[in-house]
Amino acid sequence: MGQPVTHFEIMGTDPEKLRGYYSELFGWEIDASNPMNYGLVPREGNTNADGIGIGGGIGGGIEGYEGHVTFYVEVPDVEAALAKAESLGGARMMGPDKVMDQVEIGLFTDPEGHTIGVVRNL
């Protein structure tokens, strides 16, 4: 059995503008009232009639970083997933890093340069 996609992420230079844009475009209710000012898009209320959909987040404002659009795959071991990605021709961007003591994440690029995330709930 494969590992599930559990989160999407949109990062950019102006997170407030991005949150407004995607909220207006798709009707997403976005909550950025957290210490990282990371706009959480909850799964609840953002699914179709069959209950299909995942939650995500919109953030950014990292000096010198233009951002990315990606998805996160849940894995049992972030370090092992990053090492495997590297062994298969990918490149580690960051991680593993703990975020707000809730999750551990990592980012890598695949052999064509696409940004992919891995996550483990703590």
Coordinates of C-alpha atoms in Angstrom, one line a residue:
M1 CA 0.0 0.0 0.0
G2 CA 1.3 3.4 -0.9
Q3 CA 1.7 6.5 1.3
P4 CA -1.0 9.1 1.1
V5 CA -0.9 12.8 0.0
T6 CA -2.1 14.6 3.2
H7 CA -1.3 18.3 2.7
F8 CA -0.7 20.9 -0.1
E9 CA 1.3 24.0 0.3
I10 CA 1.6 27.3 -1.6
M11 CA 4.6 29.5 -0.6
G12 CA 5.4 32.9 -2.0
T13 CA 6.8 36.3 -1.4
D14 CA 3.5 37.9 -0.3
P15 CA 1.6 35.3 1.7
E16 CA -1.2 37.8 2.7
K17 CA -1.9 38.5 -1.0
L18 CA -1.8 34.8 -1.8
R19 CA -4.3 34.0 1.0
G20 CA -6.7 36.6 -0.3
Y21 CA -6.3 35.4 -3.9
Y22 CA -7.0 31.7 -3.2
S23 CA -9.7 32.5 -0.7
E24 CA -11.5 34.6 -3.3
L25 CA -10.8 32.1 -6.2
F26 CA -11.8 28.9 -4.4
G27 CA -13.9 30.0 -1.4
W28 CA -11.3 28.7 1.0
E29 CA -11.5 29.8 4.6
I30 CA -7.9 30.4 5.6
D31 CA -6.8 30.8 9.2
A32 CA -3.3 32.4 9.7
S33 CA -3.7 33.0 13.5
N34 CA -0.7 31.0 14.6
P35 CA 2.9 31.9 15.6
M36 CA 4.2 31.3 12.0
N37 CA 1.4 33.3 10.3
Y38 CA 0.9 30.2 8.1
G39 CA -2.5 30.2 6.5
L40 CA -4.1 26.9 7.2
V41 CA -6.8 25.6 4.8
P42 CA -8.6 22.9 6.8
R43 CA -9.9 19.8 5.0
E44 CA -13.2 20.2 6.8
G45 CA -15.4 22.5 4.7
N46 CA -13.1 22.2 1.7
T47 CA -14.3 18.9 0.2
N48 CA -16.7 18.0 -2.6
A49 CA -20.0 16.3 -2.1
D50 CA -18.3 12.9 -1.9
G51 CA -16.0 14.1 0.9
I52 CA -12.9 14.2 -1.3
G53 CA -10.2 16.7 -0.6
I54 CA -7.2 17.5 1.5
G55 CA -6.2 20.4 3.7
G56 CA -3.2 22.6 3.1
G57 CA -1.5 25.9 3.8
I58 CA -0.4 29.2 2.3
G59 CA 2.7 30.9 3.6
G60 CA 5.9 32.6 2.7
G61 CA 7.7 35.8 3.2
I62 CA 11.0 34.1 3.6
E63 CA 13.8 36.5 2.7
G64 CA 15.5 35.5 -0.6
Y65 CA 13.1 32.7 -1.4
E66 CA 10.5 33.0 -4.2
G67 CA 8.4 30.0 -3.0
H68 CA 6.9 26.9 -4.4
V69 CA 3.7 25.0 -4.9
T70 CA 3.8 21.4 -3.6
F71 CA 2.2 18.5 -1.9
Y72 CA 3.2 16.5 1.2
V73 CA 3.2 12.8 1.5
E74 CA 2.9 11.2 4.9
V75 CA 5.9 8.9 5.7
P76 CA 6.9 7.0 8.8
D77 CA 10.4 8.4 8.8
V78 CA 11.2 11.8 7.3
E79 CA 15.0 11.3 7.3
A80 CA 14.7 7.9 5.6
A81 CA 12.4 9.3 3.0
L82 CA 14.8 12.2 2.2
A83 CA 17.7 9.8 2.0
K84 CA 15.8 7.5 -0.3
A85 CA 14.8 10.5 -2.5
E86 CA 18.5 11.5 -2.7
S87 CA 19.6 7.9 -3.6
L88 CA 17.1 7.9 -6.4
G89 CA 18.4 11.1 -8.0
G90 CA 16.6 13.8 -6.0
A91 CA 18.1 16.5 -3.9
R92 CA 17.4 17.5 -0.4
M93 CA 16.2 21.0 0.1
M94 CA 15.6 21.0 3.9
G95 CA 14.8 18.8 6.8
P96 CA 14.0 17.0 8.7
D97 CA 12.6 19.9 10.8
K98 CA 10.0 19.9 13.6
V99 CA 7.2 22.5 13.1
M100 CA 5.4 23.8 16.1
D101 CA 6.0 20.5 17.9
Q102 CA 3.2 18.9 15.8
V103 CA 4.9 17.6 12.7
E104 CA 8.3 16.8 11.2
I105 CA 8.8 17.8 7.6
G106 CA 11.3 17.7 4.8
L107 CA 11.5 19.0 1.3
F108 CA 13.3 17.6 -1.7
T109 CA 13.4 18.1 -5.4
D110 CA 12.8 15.2 -7.8
P111 CA 15.2 14.5 -10.7
E112 CA 13.4 17.2 -12.8
G113 CA 13.5 19.9 -10.1
H114 CA 9.9 19.7 -8.7
T115 CA 9.5 20.4 -5.0
I116 CA 7.9 17.6 -3.0
G117 CA 7.4 17.5 0.8
V118 CA 7.3 14.6 3.3
V119 CA 5.7 14.8 6.7
R120 CA 5.4 12.7 9.8
N121 CA 2.8 13.6 12.5
L122 CA 4.4 13.7 16.0

